[in-house]
Amino acid sequence: MKYTVIKNGKYTGVTYDYLNDDILAHHTSQGEMLIPVETPPEPIAIENDIAIYGDIDIGTLKQGKLWQLSDARWREETGGYMYNGHEFHSDRESQDRVFQAYMASLSDPNFTVTWKTKTGWLEMTASDFIALYNEFQTFLQGLYQKEKNLQALVEAATTIDGLNEIEW
């Protein structure tokens, strides 16, 4: 998978083999959009040794916007979660570990462990894990519902300007 840069409805000719937070931040700050592509766009002309790229069609932009929304949801989901005044890790591995502790808590009401959060160490009980897990699931469902609602707006968009107004 490659990622190409779009600005003002046109390909820019910039393509990456991978993305990181710095690349995303740079292009976002420039009002540009990154979208996944199978192959990089080809120039439609060369003028004075400068490659000229064509307009991008709305269907491709919609695919790119859907990817952006999914990526934004994933980043928020895995970026950390506040519970009871502490920020918990919420990457996929941490989600699995919380689920394991939740399951242990359901079968043993005396379950207690020392747990490391982003903000320090906590003594966690079975009731803490049950509440943490349930609240995180509510948070997660909210993110997925937001993505679904925005996806419907993307699918209904008929203009590039209308599509560009849809933000996470």
Coordinates of C-alpha atoms in Angstrom, one line a residue:
M1 CA 0.0 0.0 0.0
K2 CA 1.2 3.5 -0.8
Y3 CA -0.1 6.9 0.3
T4 CA -0.4 9.9 -2.0
V5 CA -1.0 13.5 -1.2
I6 CA -4.0 15.5 -2.6
K7 CA -4.3 19.2 -2.5
N8 CA -7.2 21.2 -3.8
G9 CA -8.7 18.2 -5.6
K10 CA -5.4 17.4 -7.5
Y11 CA -2.7 14.9 -7.1
T12 CA 0.5 16.6 -6.0
G13 CA 2.9 13.9 -7.1
V14 CA 4.1 13.2 -3.6
T15 CA 3.7 9.5 -2.5
Y16 CA 4.9 7.6 0.5
D17 CA 5.5 3.9 1.1
Y18 CA 4.5 4.3 4.8
L19 CA 3.1 7.0 7.0
N20 CA 4.0 8.2 10.5
D21 CA 2.6 10.9 12.8
D22 CA 5.1 13.5 11.5
I23 CA 4.2 13.0 7.8
L24 CA 0.5 13.2 8.6
A25 CA 0.9 16.3 10.8
H26 CA 2.9 18.1 8.1
H27 CA 0.5 17.5 5.3
T28 CA -2.6 18.2 7.4
S29 CA -1.0 21.5 8.4
Q30 CA -0.7 22.3 4.7
G31 CA -4.4 21.6 4.1
E32 CA -3.5 18.5 2.2
M33 CA -5.1 15.0 2.3
L34 CA -3.3 11.7 2.3
I35 CA -5.1 8.7 0.8
P36 CA -4.1 5.1 0.3
V37 CA -3.5 4.0 -3.3
E38 CA -2.4 0.8 -5.0
T39 CA -0.1 2.6 -7.4
P40 CA 1.1 6.2 -7.4
P41 CA -0.6 8.6 -9.8
E42 CA 1.2 9.3 -13.1
P43 CA 1.7 12.9 -14.4
I44 CA -0.6 13.9 -17.3
A45 CA 1.9 16.3 -18.7
I46 CA 5.4 17.7 -18.2
E47 CA 5.8 21.5 -18.5
N48 CA 9.2 23.1 -18.1
D49 CA 10.5 19.9 -16.5
I50 CA 7.7 20.0 -13.9
A51 CA 5.3 17.1 -13.7
I52 CA 1.6 18.1 -13.9
Y53 CA -1.0 15.9 -12.3
G54 CA -4.6 15.8 -13.0
D55 CA -7.8 16.2 -11.0
I56 CA -8.8 13.5 -8.7
D57 CA -12.3 12.1 -9.1
I58 CA -14.8 12.3 -6.3
G59 CA -15.0 8.5 -5.9
T60 CA -11.3 8.3 -5.2
L61 CA -11.6 11.2 -2.8
K62 CA -14.5 9.5 -1.0
Q63 CA -12.3 6.4 -0.6
G64 CA -9.6 8.5 0.8
K65 CA -12.0 10.3 3.2
L66 CA -13.3 7.0 4.5
W67 CA -9.7 5.9 5.2
Q68 CA -9.0 9.1 7.0
L69 CA -12.1 8.7 9.2
S70 CA -11.2 5.1 10.0
D71 CA -7.6 6.1 10.8
A72 CA -8.8 9.0 13.1
R73 CA -11.2 6.6 14.9
W74 CA -8.4 4.1 15.3
R75 CA -5.9 6.7 16.6
E76 CA -8.5 8.0 19.2
E77 CA -9.4 4.4 20.2
T78 CA -5.7 3.4 20.7
G79 CA -4.4 6.7 22.0
G80 CA -5.4 6.2 25.7
Y81 CA -8.6 6.2 27.8
M82 CA -9.4 8.2 30.9
Y83 CA -11.0 6.3 33.7
N84 CA -11.4 7.4 37.3
G85 CA -8.8 10.2 36.9
H86 CA -6.1 7.9 35.3
E87 CA -5.2 7.5 31.7
F88 CA -5.1 3.9 30.7
H89 CA -3.3 2.5 27.7
S90 CA -5.8 1.5 25.0
D91 CA -3.6 0.1 22.2
R92 CA -4.9 -3.3 21.0
E93 CA -2.6 -5.3 23.3
S94 CA -3.7 -3.3 26.3
Q95 CA -7.4 -3.8 25.3
D96 CA -6.8 -7.5 25.3
R97 CA -5.2 -7.4 28.8
V98 CA -8.0 -5.3 30.2
F99 CA -10.5 -7.9 28.7
Q100 CA -8.5 -10.7 30.4
A101 CA -8.7 -8.9 33.7
Y102 CA -12.4 -8.2 33.2
M103 CA -13.0 -11.9 32.5
A104 CA -11.0 -12.8 35.7
S105 CA -13.1 -10.3 37.6
L106 CA -16.4 -11.8 36.5
S107 CA -15.3 -15.2 37.8
D108 CA -13.6 -14.0 41.0
P109 CA -15.1 -11.0 42.8
N110 CA -11.9 -10.9 45.0
F111 CA -9.7 -10.5 42.0
T112 CA -7.1 -7.7 42.6
V113 CA -3.9 -6.7 40.8
T114 CA -1.4 -3.9 40.6
W115 CA -2.0 -2.2 37.2
K116 CA 0.3 0.2 35.3
T117 CA -1.5 3.2 33.7
K118 CA 0.0 6.0 31.6
T119 CA -0.2 8.1 34.8
G120 CA 1.1 5.6 37.4
W121 CA 0.4 2.5 39.3
L122 CA -3.0 1.5 40.7
E123 CA -4.4 -1.3 42.8
M124 CA -7.4 -2.5 40.8
T125 CA -10.2 -4.7 42.1
A126 CA -12.7 -6.8 40.2
S127 CA -15.3 -4.1 40.4
D128 CA -12.8 -1.6 39.0
F129 CA -12.1 -3.8 36.0
I130 CA -15.8 -4.4 35.4
A131 CA -16.5 -0.7 35.4
L132 CA -13.4 0.1 33.4
Y133 CA -14.3 -2.4 30.7
N134 CA -17.9 -1.4 30.5
E135 CA -17.1 2.3 30.2
F136 CA -14.4 1.7 27.6
Q137 CA -16.9 -0.3 25.6
T138 CA -19.3 2.6 25.7
F139 CA -16.5 4.9 24.6
L140 CA -15.5 2.6 21.8
Q141 CA -19.1 2.2 20.6
G142 CA -19.3 6.0 20.5
L143 CA -16.3 6.2 18.3
Y144 CA -17.7 3.6 15.9
Q145 CA -21.1 5.3 15.8
K146 CA -19.3 8.6 15.0
E147 CA -17.4 6.9 12.2
K148 CA -20.6 5.3 10.8
N149 CA -22.4 8.7 10.8
L150 CA -19.6 10.4 9.1
Q151 CA -19.3 7.6 6.6
A152 CA -23.0 8.2 5.7
L153 CA -22.2 11.8 5.0
V154 CA -19.2 10.9 2.8
E155 CA -21.3 8.5 0.8
A156 CA -24.0 11.2 0.4
A157 CA -21.6 13.9 -0.7
T158 CA -21.9 15.0 -4.2
T159 CA -19.2 17.7 -4.4
I160 CA -15.5 17.8 -3.5
D161 CA -16.2 20.9 -1.4
G162 CA -19.0 19.1 0.5
L163 CA -16.6 16.2 1.0
N164 CA -13.9 18.4 2.4
E165 CA -16.3 19.8 5.0
I166 CA -16.6 16.4 6.6
E167 CA -14.1 16.2 9.5
W168 CA -13.5 13.8 12.4

